[in-house]
Amino acid sequence: MQISGSILTFSLFLAFILISRASSAHNKNDFLECLNLQFQKFNSESDSIYTPQNASYSSVLQSTIRNLRPASNSGQRPFVIITPEHESQIQAAIYCSKKYGIQLKVRSGGHDYEGLSYISQTPFFIVDMRNLRSISIDTEKNTAWVQTGATLGELYYTIAEKSKTLAFTAGVCPTVGVGGHFSGGGYGMMSRKHGIAADHIIDAKLIDANGQIHDRESMGEDLFWAIRGGGGTSFGIVVSFKVKLIVIPETVTVFNVTRTLDQNATQIVHRWQYVAHKIDENLLLRLFLRSISSSNGKRTIGAFFTSLYLGPVDDLLPIMQEKFPELGLVKEDCTEMPWIESTVFFAGFRGQSLDVLLNRTQVSVYFKGKSDYVKQPIPEYGLKSIWKFLNEEDVYRAELQFSPYGGIIDDISESEIPFPHRSGNIFMIHYIVGWSEEENAYSQRHINWIRRLYSFMARYVSKSPREAYFNYRDLDIGMNKIKGNTSYKQASVWGFKYFNNNFRRLVHIKNKVDPTNFFRNEQSIPPVSLW
């Protein structure tokens, strides 16, 4: 009896698939057995391990996902989630991951724009840092130890419990996890006065690819330099950061003023570009641009000037009247409050109790984000083209955020830490478009829109290279191979062509501390994903 070549080929192919699946399942079972044995070795409870058979698996997986878009397109979900309560469980996870070749991903707060901390196309598991969230404040030395599973809201709340004149410079969203935010830079409402979060890291506890625990002294200055803006999970798992707290006045002033096209928004936004990065460094004038419905029901552009001044309103008004009279700010627009209340204001919870900062529950949405850096003001005709783009989407669906630089950000050398966006940048643009679950089947329309806008903006933003903010991940910039293990050398080739000594130093450090690329990165140019 003869067997045709096509049938034989198909049979061999089917056998290969079945063997591969069996091998994969065998590896997963061995991995789970390894975890349980390692946990027992360290006298650790195994109830921190969640598999899909566990009733809590889905709720644990979904609880900190901010952007549902990546998960909705993902090929795989994690076959295990570990929520460690101490370092030994992380060490066990690293050991078993290396032994059985299962990819490890680390999640801090879940605000990962592309879901790289909780999705993959290859078998993987998550080390979710949610239980490692202790915060210890030293008011005599103005320092704090913060575990990377803590949120910004928890950090702000804990500082305010201890002092009315201490604070920390970081982002505005209280559910953002400390781990990813700090290690990627960490821009916030006091950054023109006090820099970014990574500028204030003075020590850290990190577990390397061999499971060894290091502090600043034992890891060495090179590695300590790299994790302050170069992305912590490219080099190891940061368990906690020690940060220097900043001293602030007891009273700060906030305002949120809106101007529409009928109120000369185009001219005011144009003028803002010449003012915001040069004005008093105690003042950060942030700008949000959206297509909105006006009072008469017609479409218009709303320019929302959302700002913080580190001082009383009577000191703020003369500055605004001299440097930015075009906005027409008056005392009635402003509110004085303690700094901690301003964190609630900027998070969109004005009037609510400070306890809202401790709420780790977040609203999950579908969105796509991008970022740019601007070195020269966008002309008025360029702004008018942006208005046309915004009006292509439904009202309030899309937004551009203009965040000014200048101040102390200009004064710190770009080699001080890996964060490269220093002198020469007048503001950062954050592009974002969102949609509902019902519209997700048509998400490509919105993604195409933001890509067209991004392409159009190339003429107005930084060039050679076109810069981007690490914490606003964007896989459109490029990806490593999903299947197989892209070599670090391959992934960094074009980075060497465009980036400064910081990039070369980061590559050198990565090759030194993680030569096998155990802490893999699916972004195109690890470890500095979005420069």
Coordinates of C-alpha atoms in Angstrom, one line a residue:
M1 CA 0.0 0.0 0.0
Q2 CA 1.3 3.4 -1.0
I3 CA 0.9 6.5 1.1
S4 CA 0.8 9.7 -0.9
G5 CA 3.5 12.4 -0.2
S6 CA 0.8 14.9 0.8
I7 CA -0.8 12.6 3.4
L8 CA 2.6 11.7 4.8
T9 CA 3.7 15.3 5.1
F10 CA 0.4 16.2 6.8
S11 CA 0.8 13.2 9.2
L12 CA 4.3 14.3 10.1
F13 CA 3.1 17.9 10.6
L14 CA 0.3 16.8 12.8
A15 CA 2.6 14.6 14.8
F16 CA 5.0 17.5 15.3
I17 CA 2.1 19.7 16.5
L18 CA 1.0 17.1 19.0
I19 CA 4.5 16.5 20.3
S20 CA 5.1 20.2 20.6
R21 CA 1.9 20.7 22.6
A22 CA 2.7 17.7 24.8
S23 CA 6.2 19.1 25.4
S24 CA 4.7 22.5 26.2
A25 CA 2.2 21.1 28.7
H26 CA 5.0 19.0 30.2
N27 CA 7.1 22.1 30.7
K28 CA 4.3 24.0 32.3
N29 CA 3.5 21.1 34.7
D30 CA 7.2 20.8 35.6
F31 CA 7.4 24.6 36.1
L32 CA 4.4 24.5 38.5
E33 CA 6.0 21.6 40.4
C34 CA 9.2 23.5 40.6
L35 CA 7.4 26.6 42.0
N36 CA 5.7 24.6 44.7
L37 CA 9.0 22.9 45.7
Q38 CA 10.8 26.2 45.8
F39 CA 8.1 27.8 47.9
Q40 CA 8.3 25.0 50.3
K41 CA 12.1 25.3 50.4
F42 CA 11.7 28.9 51.6
N43 CA 8.8 28.0 54.0
S44 CA 6.5 30.1 51.8
E45 CA 2.8 29.7 51.2
S46 CA 1.7 28.5 47.7
D47 CA -1.6 30.4 47.8
S48 CA 0.2 33.2 45.9
I49 CA 0.1 31.1 42.8
Y50 CA -2.9 31.4 40.5
T51 CA -3.6 29.2 37.5
P52 CA -6.6 29.3 35.1
Q53 CA -8.2 26.6 37.2
N54 CA -8.2 28.9 40.3
A55 CA -11.5 30.8 40.8
S56 CA -9.7 34.1 41.4
Y57 CA -7.4 33.8 38.4
S58 CA -9.5 36.1 36.1
S59 CA -10.1 38.7 38.7
V60 CA -6.4 38.9 39.6
L61 CA -5.4 39.1 35.9
Q62 CA -8.0 41.8 35.1
S63 CA -7.8 43.9 38.3
T64 CA -4.9 46.1 37.3
I65 CA -5.3 46.2 33.5
R66 CA -5.8 49.8 32.5
N67 CA -5.9 49.3 28.7
L68 CA -8.1 46.5 27.5
R69 CA -7.0 46.8 23.8
P70 CA -3.8 44.7 24.0
A71 CA -5.5 41.9 26.0
S72 CA -8.4 41.8 23.5
N73 CA -5.9 41.1 20.7
S74 CA -3.5 38.8 22.7
G75 CA -2.7 35.3 21.5
Q76 CA -2.2 34.0 25.0
R77 CA -3.0 34.7 28.6
P78 CA -0.5 33.9 31.4
F79 CA -0.7 30.3 32.5
V80 CA 0.4 31.3 36.0
I81 CA 0.1 34.5 38.0
I82 CA 2.3 34.8 41.1
T83 CA 1.6 37.5 43.7
P84 CA 4.7 37.4 45.9
E85 CA 4.7 38.7 49.4
H86 CA 8.4 38.5 49.9
E87 CA 11.6 38.4 47.9
S88 CA 12.1 34.6 48.2
Q89 CA 9.0 34.0 46.1
I90 CA 10.5 36.2 43.3
Q91 CA 13.8 34.3 43.6
A92 CA 11.8 31.0 43.2
A93 CA 10.0 32.3 40.1
I94 CA 13.3 33.3 38.5
Y95 CA 14.9 30.0 39.3
C96 CA 12.0 27.9 37.8
S97 CA 11.7 30.3 34.8
K98 CA 15.3 29.8 33.9
K99 CA 15.2 26.0 34.5
Y100 CA 12.1 25.4 32.2
G101 CA 12.4 28.2 29.7
I102 CA 9.1 29.9 30.6
Q103 CA 9.1 33.6 30.0
L104 CA 8.7 35.9 33.1
K105 CA 6.9 39.2 33.0
V106 CA 6.7 41.7 35.8
R107 CA 3.6 43.8 36.6
S108 CA 3.5 46.7 39.0
G109 CA 0.4 48.8 38.4
G110 CA -1.0 47.6 35.0
H111 CA -0.9 51.0 33.2
D112 CA 1.2 49.5 30.4
Y113 CA 0.0 51.0 27.2
E114 CA 0.8 48.0 25.1
G115 CA 0.2 45.3 27.7
L116 CA 3.8 44.1 27.6
S117 CA 3.6 43.2 31.3
Y118 CA 0.5 41.0 30.9
I119 CA 0.3 39.6 27.4
S120 CA 2.6 37.6 25.0
Q121 CA 2.5 35.4 22.0
T122 CA 4.6 32.8 23.7
P123 CA 4.0 30.8 27.0
F124 CA 4.6 33.1 30.0
F125 CA 3.8 33.8 33.5
I126 CA 3.4 37.1 35.5
V127 CA 5.0 38.2 38.7
D128 CA 2.5 40.6 40.0
M129 CA 4.0 43.0 42.6
R130 CA 0.6 44.0 44.2
N131 CA 1.4 42.6 47.6
L132 CA 4.9 44.2 47.8
R133 CA 3.6 47.7 48.6
S134 CA 5.0 48.9 51.9
I135 CA 6.0 52.5 52.3
S136 CA 8.3 53.8 55.1
I137 CA 8.8 57.5 55.6
D138 CA 11.7 59.1 57.4
T139 CA 10.7 62.7 58.1
E140 CA 14.1 63.5 59.7
K141 CA 16.1 62.6 56.6
N142 CA 13.3 63.4 54.1
T143 CA 13.5 60.0 52.5
A144 CA 11.1 57.1 51.8
W145 CA 11.5 53.4 51.0
V146 CA 8.7 52.4 48.6
Q147 CA 8.1 48.9 47.4
T148 CA 7.3 48.8 43.7
G149 CA 3.8 47.3 44.1
A150 CA 2.7 50.5 45.8
T151 CA 0.7 53.0 43.8
L152 CA 1.4 56.7 43.4
G153 CA -1.8 57.4 45.4
E154 CA -0.7 55.3 48.3
L155 CA 2.7 57.0 48.3
Y156 CA 1.2 60.5 48.3
Y157 CA -1.3 59.6 51.0
T158 CA 1.4 58.1 53.2
I159 CA 3.7 61.1 52.9
A160 CA 0.9 63.5 53.7
E161 CA 0.1 61.4 56.9
K162 CA 3.6 62.2 58.1
S163 CA 4.1 65.8 57.0
K164 CA 2.3 68.8 55.5
T165 CA 5.5 70.1 53.8
L166 CA 7.0 67.0 52.3
A167 CA 5.9 65.5 48.9
F168 CA 7.2 63.6 45.9
T169 CA 7.4 64.6 42.3
A170 CA 5.7 62.0 40.1
G171 CA 2.6 61.5 38.0
V172 CA -1.1 62.5 38.4
C173 CA -2.9 59.1 38.2
P174 CA -3.1 57.5 41.7
T175 CA -3.4 53.9 40.4
V176 CA -0.1 54.0 38.5
G177 CA 2.3 51.5 40.0
V178 CA 5.6 52.8 41.4
G179 CA 7.8 50.2 39.7
G180 CA 7.2 51.0 36.1
H181 CA 6.6 54.7 36.6
F182 CA 9.8 55.4 38.5
S183 CA 12.1 53.2 36.4
G184 CA 10.8 54.9 33.2
G185 CA 11.3 58.4 34.3
G186 CA 8.1 59.6 36.0
Y187 CA 6.9 63.1 34.9
G188 CA 4.5 65.1 37.0
M189 CA 3.0 68.4 38.0
M190 CA 6.1 69.5 39.9
S191 CA 8.7 68.4 37.4
R192 CA 9.7 71.9 36.3
K193 CA 10.6 72.7 39.9
H194 CA 11.8 69.4 41.2
G195 CA 12.5 67.2 38.2
I196 CA 11.1 63.7 37.5
A197 CA 10.7 60.8 39.9
A198 CA 13.9 59.0 38.7
D199 CA 16.0 62.1 39.6
H200 CA 15.2 61.5 43.2
I201 CA 16.0 57.8 43.5
I202 CA 18.9 57.4 45.9
D203 CA 18.9 53.6 46.5
A204 CA 17.1 50.5 45.4
K205 CA 16.7 46.8 46.1
L206 CA 16.9 44.7 42.9
I207 CA 16.8 40.9 42.2
D208 CA 19.0 40.0 39.2
A209 CA 18.8 37.2 36.6
N210 CA 20.6 34.9 39.0
G211 CA 18.2 35.5 41.8
Q212 CA 20.7 37.6 43.8
I213 CA 19.4 40.5 45.8
H214 CA 21.3 43.8 45.5
D215 CA 21.2 47.3 46.9
R216 CA 23.0 50.3 45.4
E217 CA 26.3 49.3 46.8
S218 CA 26.3 45.7 45.7
M219 CA 24.8 46.3 42.3
G220 CA 27.3 49.0 41.4
E221 CA 26.8 52.4 40.1
D222 CA 26.4 51.3 36.5
L223 CA 23.4 49.2 37.2
F224 CA 22.0 51.7 39.6
W225 CA 22.3 54.4 36.9
A226 CA 20.5 52.2 34.4
I227 CA 17.3 51.5 36.4
R228 CA 16.6 55.2 36.9
G229 CA 15.0 55.9 33.6
G230 CA 16.2 53.0 31.5
G231 CA 13.4 50.7 32.5
G232 CA 13.9 48.5 35.5
T233 CA 12.6 45.2 34.1
S234 CA 15.3 45.2 31.3
F235 CA 17.9 44.6 34.0
G236 CA 16.2 42.8 36.8
I237 CA 13.2 43.0 39.2
V238 CA 13.2 46.1 41.3
V239 CA 11.6 45.3 44.6
S240 CA 11.8 48.8 46.2
F241 CA 13.2 52.3 45.7
K242 CA 14.6 54.7 48.2
V243 CA 13.7 58.2 47.2
K244 CA 14.5 61.7 48.4
L245 CA 11.4 63.6 49.3
I246 CA 11.0 67.3 48.4
V247 CA 10.0 70.2 50.6
I248 CA 7.0 72.2 49.5
P249 CA 4.9 75.1 50.9
E250 CA 1.9 74.3 53.0
T251 CA -0.3 76.1 50.4
V252 CA -0.4 75.5 46.7
T253 CA -2.7 77.0 44.0
V254 CA -4.5 75.1 41.2
F255 CA -6.6 76.2 38.3
N256 CA -8.3 74.7 35.3
V257 CA -9.3 77.3 32.7
T258 CA -11.0 76.4 29.4
R259 CA -10.8 78.5 26.2
T260 CA -12.6 77.6 22.9
L261 CA -12.0 78.8 19.4
D262 CA -14.5 81.6 19.9
Q263 CA -12.3 82.7 22.8
N264 CA -9.1 82.8 20.7
A265 CA -7.9 79.3 21.7
T266 CA -5.7 79.0 18.7
Q267 CA -3.8 82.2 19.4
I268 CA -3.6 81.4 23.2
V269 CA -2.3 77.9 22.5
H270 CA 0.2 79.3 20.1
R271 CA 1.4 81.8 22.7
W272 CA 1.5 79.1 25.4
Q273 CA 4.3 77.4 23.5
Y274 CA 6.6 80.4 24.0
V275 CA 5.7 80.8 27.7
A276 CA 5.2 77.5 29.4
H277 CA 8.8 76.2 29.4
K278 CA 10.2 79.6 30.4
I279 CA 7.8 80.8 33.1
D280 CA 8.5 80.7 36.8
E281 CA 9.6 77.1 37.6
N282 CA 7.1 76.9 40.5
L283 CA 4.4 77.0 37.9
L284 CA 3.5 74.1 35.6
L285 CA 1.0 75.1 32.9
R286 CA -0.3 71.8 31.4
L287 CA -2.6 71.9 28.4
F288 CA -5.2 69.5 27.2
L289 CA -6.8 69.8 23.7
R290 CA -10.1 68.1 22.7
S291 CA -12.9 68.4 20.3
I292 CA -16.0 69.3 22.4
S293 CA -19.6 70.5 22.1
S294 CA -19.9 74.2 22.8
S295 CA -22.8 75.8 24.7
N296 CA -24.7 76.3 21.5
G297 CA -24.3 72.6 20.6
K298 CA -21.8 73.1 17.8
R299 CA -18.4 71.4 17.6
T300 CA -15.4 73.4 18.7
I301 CA -11.9 72.9 20.1
G302 CA -11.5 73.1 23.9
A303 CA -8.1 74.1 25.3
F304 CA -7.9 73.2 29.0
F305 CA -5.1 74.9 30.9
T306 CA -4.7 72.7 34.0
S307 CA -2.0 74.0 36.3
L308 CA -0.2 73.9 39.7
Y309 CA 1.6 76.7 41.4
L310 CA 3.8 76.0 44.4
G311 CA 2.6 79.0 46.4
P312 CA -0.4 81.2 47.2
V313 CA -2.6 82.7 44.5
D314 CA -1.5 86.3 45.3
D315 CA 2.0 85.3 44.2
L316 CA 0.7 83.5 41.1
L317 CA -1.5 86.2 39.6
P318 CA 1.3 88.8 39.0
I319 CA 3.4 86.1 37.2
M320 CA 0.5 85.2 34.9
Q321 CA -0.4 88.9 34.2
E322 CA 3.2 89.6 33.2
K323 CA 4.1 86.4 31.4
F324 CA 0.8 85.1 30.0
P325 CA -1.8 87.8 30.0
E326 CA -3.4 86.2 26.9
L327 CA -5.0 83.5 29.1
G328 CA -6.9 86.2 31.2
L329 CA -6.5 84.3 34.5
V330 CA -8.3 85.9 37.4
K331 CA -8.3 85.1 41.1
E332 CA -11.8 83.5 40.9
D333 CA -10.3 80.8 38.6
C334 CA -7.9 79.7 41.3
T335 CA -8.1 77.6 44.4
E336 CA -5.6 77.4 47.2
M337 CA -5.2 74.0 49.0
P338 CA -2.6 71.8 50.6
W339 CA -0.5 69.8 48.1
I340 CA -2.1 66.5 49.0
E341 CA -5.5 67.9 48.0
S342 CA -4.0 69.0 44.7
T343 CA -3.2 65.3 43.9
V344 CA -6.9 64.5 44.2
F345 CA -7.8 67.6 42.1
F346 CA -5.5 66.6 39.2
A347 CA -6.7 63.0 39.4
G348 CA -10.2 64.2 38.6
F349 CA -11.6 63.5 42.1
R350 CA -12.1 67.1 43.3
G351 CA -14.2 67.3 46.4
Q352 CA -13.7 63.7 47.3
S353 CA -12.0 62.4 50.5
L354 CA -8.3 61.8 50.4
D355 CA -9.1 58.1 50.9
V356 CA -9.7 58.0 47.1
L357 CA -5.9 57.9 46.7
L358 CA -5.9 54.5 48.4
N359 CA -8.5 53.0 46.0
R360 CA -6.6 50.6 43.7
T361 CA -9.7 50.0 41.5
Q362 CA -9.3 51.6 38.1
V363 CA -11.5 52.2 35.1
S364 CA -10.4 49.9 32.2
V365 CA -10.9 51.3 28.7
Y366 CA -9.7 50.6 25.2
F367 CA -7.2 53.1 23.9
K368 CA -4.1 53.7 21.8
G369 CA -1.5 56.2 22.8
K370 CA 1.7 57.8 21.4
S371 CA 4.1 60.6 22.3
D372 CA 6.4 63.2 20.9
Y373 CA 8.8 65.9 22.0
V374 CA 8.7 69.4 20.5
K375 CA 11.7 71.7 20.2
Q376 CA 10.2 74.6 18.2
P377 CA 6.7 76.1 18.6
I378 CA 4.1 74.7 16.2
P379 CA 2.8 77.6 14.0
E380 CA -0.8 78.6 14.0
Y381 CA -1.6 76.9 10.7
G382 CA -0.2 73.7 12.2
L383 CA -2.5 74.0 15.2
K384 CA -5.4 74.5 12.8
S385 CA -4.6 71.3 11.1
I386 CA -4.5 69.5 14.5
W387 CA -8.0 70.9 15.1
K388 CA -9.2 69.3 11.8
F389 CA -7.8 65.9 13.0
L390 CA -9.5 66.2 16.4
N391 CA -12.8 67.0 14.7
E392 CA -12.6 63.7 12.7
E393 CA -13.3 61.8 15.9
D394 CA -16.4 62.1 18.1
V395 CA -16.3 64.8 20.8
Y396 CA -14.2 64.0 23.8
R397 CA -12.9 60.7 22.2
A398 CA -9.4 61.9 21.4
E399 CA -7.0 64.2 23.2
L400 CA -3.6 65.8 22.9
Q401 CA -1.8 66.7 26.1
F402 CA 1.0 69.3 26.0
S403 CA 3.3 69.0 29.1
P404 CA 5.9 71.7 29.4
Y405 CA 9.5 71.1 30.2
G406 CA 12.2 73.7 31.0
G407 CA 13.0 74.7 34.6
I408 CA 15.2 72.2 36.5
I409 CA 14.7 69.6 33.7
D410 CA 16.9 71.8 31.5
D411 CA 19.6 72.1 34.2
I412 CA 20.2 68.4 34.8
S413 CA 22.7 66.7 32.4
E414 CA 21.2 64.1 30.1
S415 CA 24.0 61.7 31.2
E416 CA 23.0 62.1 34.9
I417 CA 20.5 59.3 34.5
P418 CA 19.3 57.5 31.3
F419 CA 16.4 59.8 30.9
P420 CA 17.4 61.7 27.7
H421 CA 14.7 64.4 27.4
R422 CA 16.4 67.4 28.9
S423 CA 17.5 70.8 27.5
G424 CA 16.1 71.7 24.1
N425 CA 12.7 70.2 24.6
I426 CA 10.0 72.8 25.2
F427 CA 7.1 70.3 25.7
M428 CA 6.0 66.7 25.4
I429 CA 2.9 65.7 23.4
H430 CA 0.8 62.8 24.5
Y431 CA -1.7 61.6 21.9
I432 CA -4.5 59.3 22.9
V433 CA -7.8 58.0 21.4
G434 CA -10.2 55.7 23.2
W435 CA -13.3 53.7 22.4
S436 CA -15.9 51.5 24.1
E437 CA -16.1 47.7 24.3
E438 CA -19.0 47.8 21.8
E439 CA -16.8 49.6 19.3
N440 CA -13.7 47.4 19.7
A441 CA -14.6 45.5 16.6
Y442 CA -13.9 48.7 14.7
S443 CA -10.9 49.7 16.7
Q444 CA -8.7 49.8 13.6
R445 CA -10.4 53.0 12.5
H446 CA -9.4 54.8 15.6
I447 CA -5.8 53.3 15.5
N448 CA -5.5 54.4 11.9
W449 CA -6.6 57.9 12.9
I450 CA -3.9 58.3 15.6
R451 CA -1.3 56.9 13.2
R452 CA -2.2 59.4 10.5
L453 CA -2.1 62.3 13.1
Y454 CA 1.3 61.0 14.3
S455 CA 2.6 60.9 10.7
F456 CA 1.4 64.4 10.1
M457 CA 3.1 65.7 13.2
A458 CA 6.5 64.5 12.1
R459 CA 7.2 67.9 10.6
Y460 CA 6.7 69.7 13.9
V461 CA 8.5 67.4 16.4
S462 CA 12.0 66.2 17.2
K463 CA 14.0 64.5 14.5
S464 CA 17.0 62.2 14.1
P465 CA 15.9 60.6 16.3
R466 CA 12.2 61.3 16.8
E467 CA 12.0 61.1 20.6
A468 CA 9.2 59.4 22.6
Y469 CA 8.5 59.0 26.3
F470 CA 9.4 55.6 27.7
N471 CA 6.3 55.3 29.9
Y472 CA 3.9 55.8 26.9
R473 CA 4.9 52.6 25.2
D474 CA 4.1 52.4 21.5
L475 CA 4.8 49.2 19.6
D476 CA 4.3 51.0 16.3
I477 CA 7.9 52.2 16.9
G478 CA 9.0 48.5 16.4
M479 CA 8.9 45.1 18.0
N480 CA 11.3 42.2 18.5
K481 CA 10.5 38.8 17.0
I482 CA 7.6 37.3 19.0
K483 CA 8.6 33.7 18.3
G484 CA 12.2 32.8 18.9
N485 CA 14.7 34.9 20.9
T486 CA 15.8 38.0 19.1
S487 CA 19.4 38.6 19.9
Y488 CA 20.2 41.7 21.8
K489 CA 22.8 42.6 19.2
Q490 CA 20.2 42.5 16.4
A491 CA 17.7 44.6 18.4
S492 CA 20.2 47.4 19.2
V493 CA 21.8 47.8 15.7
W494 CA 19.8 50.9 14.7
G495 CA 20.0 52.3 18.2
F496 CA 23.7 52.7 17.9
K497 CA 23.2 54.7 14.7
Y498 CA 21.1 57.4 16.3
F499 CA 21.6 57.6 20.0
N500 CA 24.2 59.1 22.3
N501 CA 26.5 57.6 24.8
N502 CA 23.6 56.9 27.2
F503 CA 22.3 54.3 24.9
R504 CA 25.7 52.7 24.4
R505 CA 26.2 52.6 28.2
L506 CA 22.8 51.0 28.7
V507 CA 23.6 48.3 26.1
H508 CA 27.0 47.6 27.8
I509 CA 25.3 47.3 31.2
K510 CA 22.6 45.0 29.9
N511 CA 25.1 42.7 28.3
K512 CA 27.1 42.7 31.5
V513 CA 24.3 42.0 34.0
D514 CA 22.0 39.9 31.8
P515 CA 24.1 38.4 29.0
T516 CA 21.6 35.7 28.2
N517 CA 18.8 38.3 27.9
F518 CA 16.7 36.5 30.5
F519 CA 14.7 39.7 31.1
R520 CA 13.5 39.9 27.5
N521 CA 11.9 43.0 26.1
E522 CA 9.4 42.9 23.2
Q523 CA 10.0 46.5 22.3
S524 CA 12.3 47.1 19.4
I525 CA 15.3 48.6 21.2
P526 CA 15.8 47.2 24.6
P527 CA 16.5 48.3 27.2
V528 CA 15.5 51.8 26.3
S529 CA 12.2 51.0 24.6
L530 CA 10.9 54.4 23.6
W531 CA 13.6 56.9 23.1

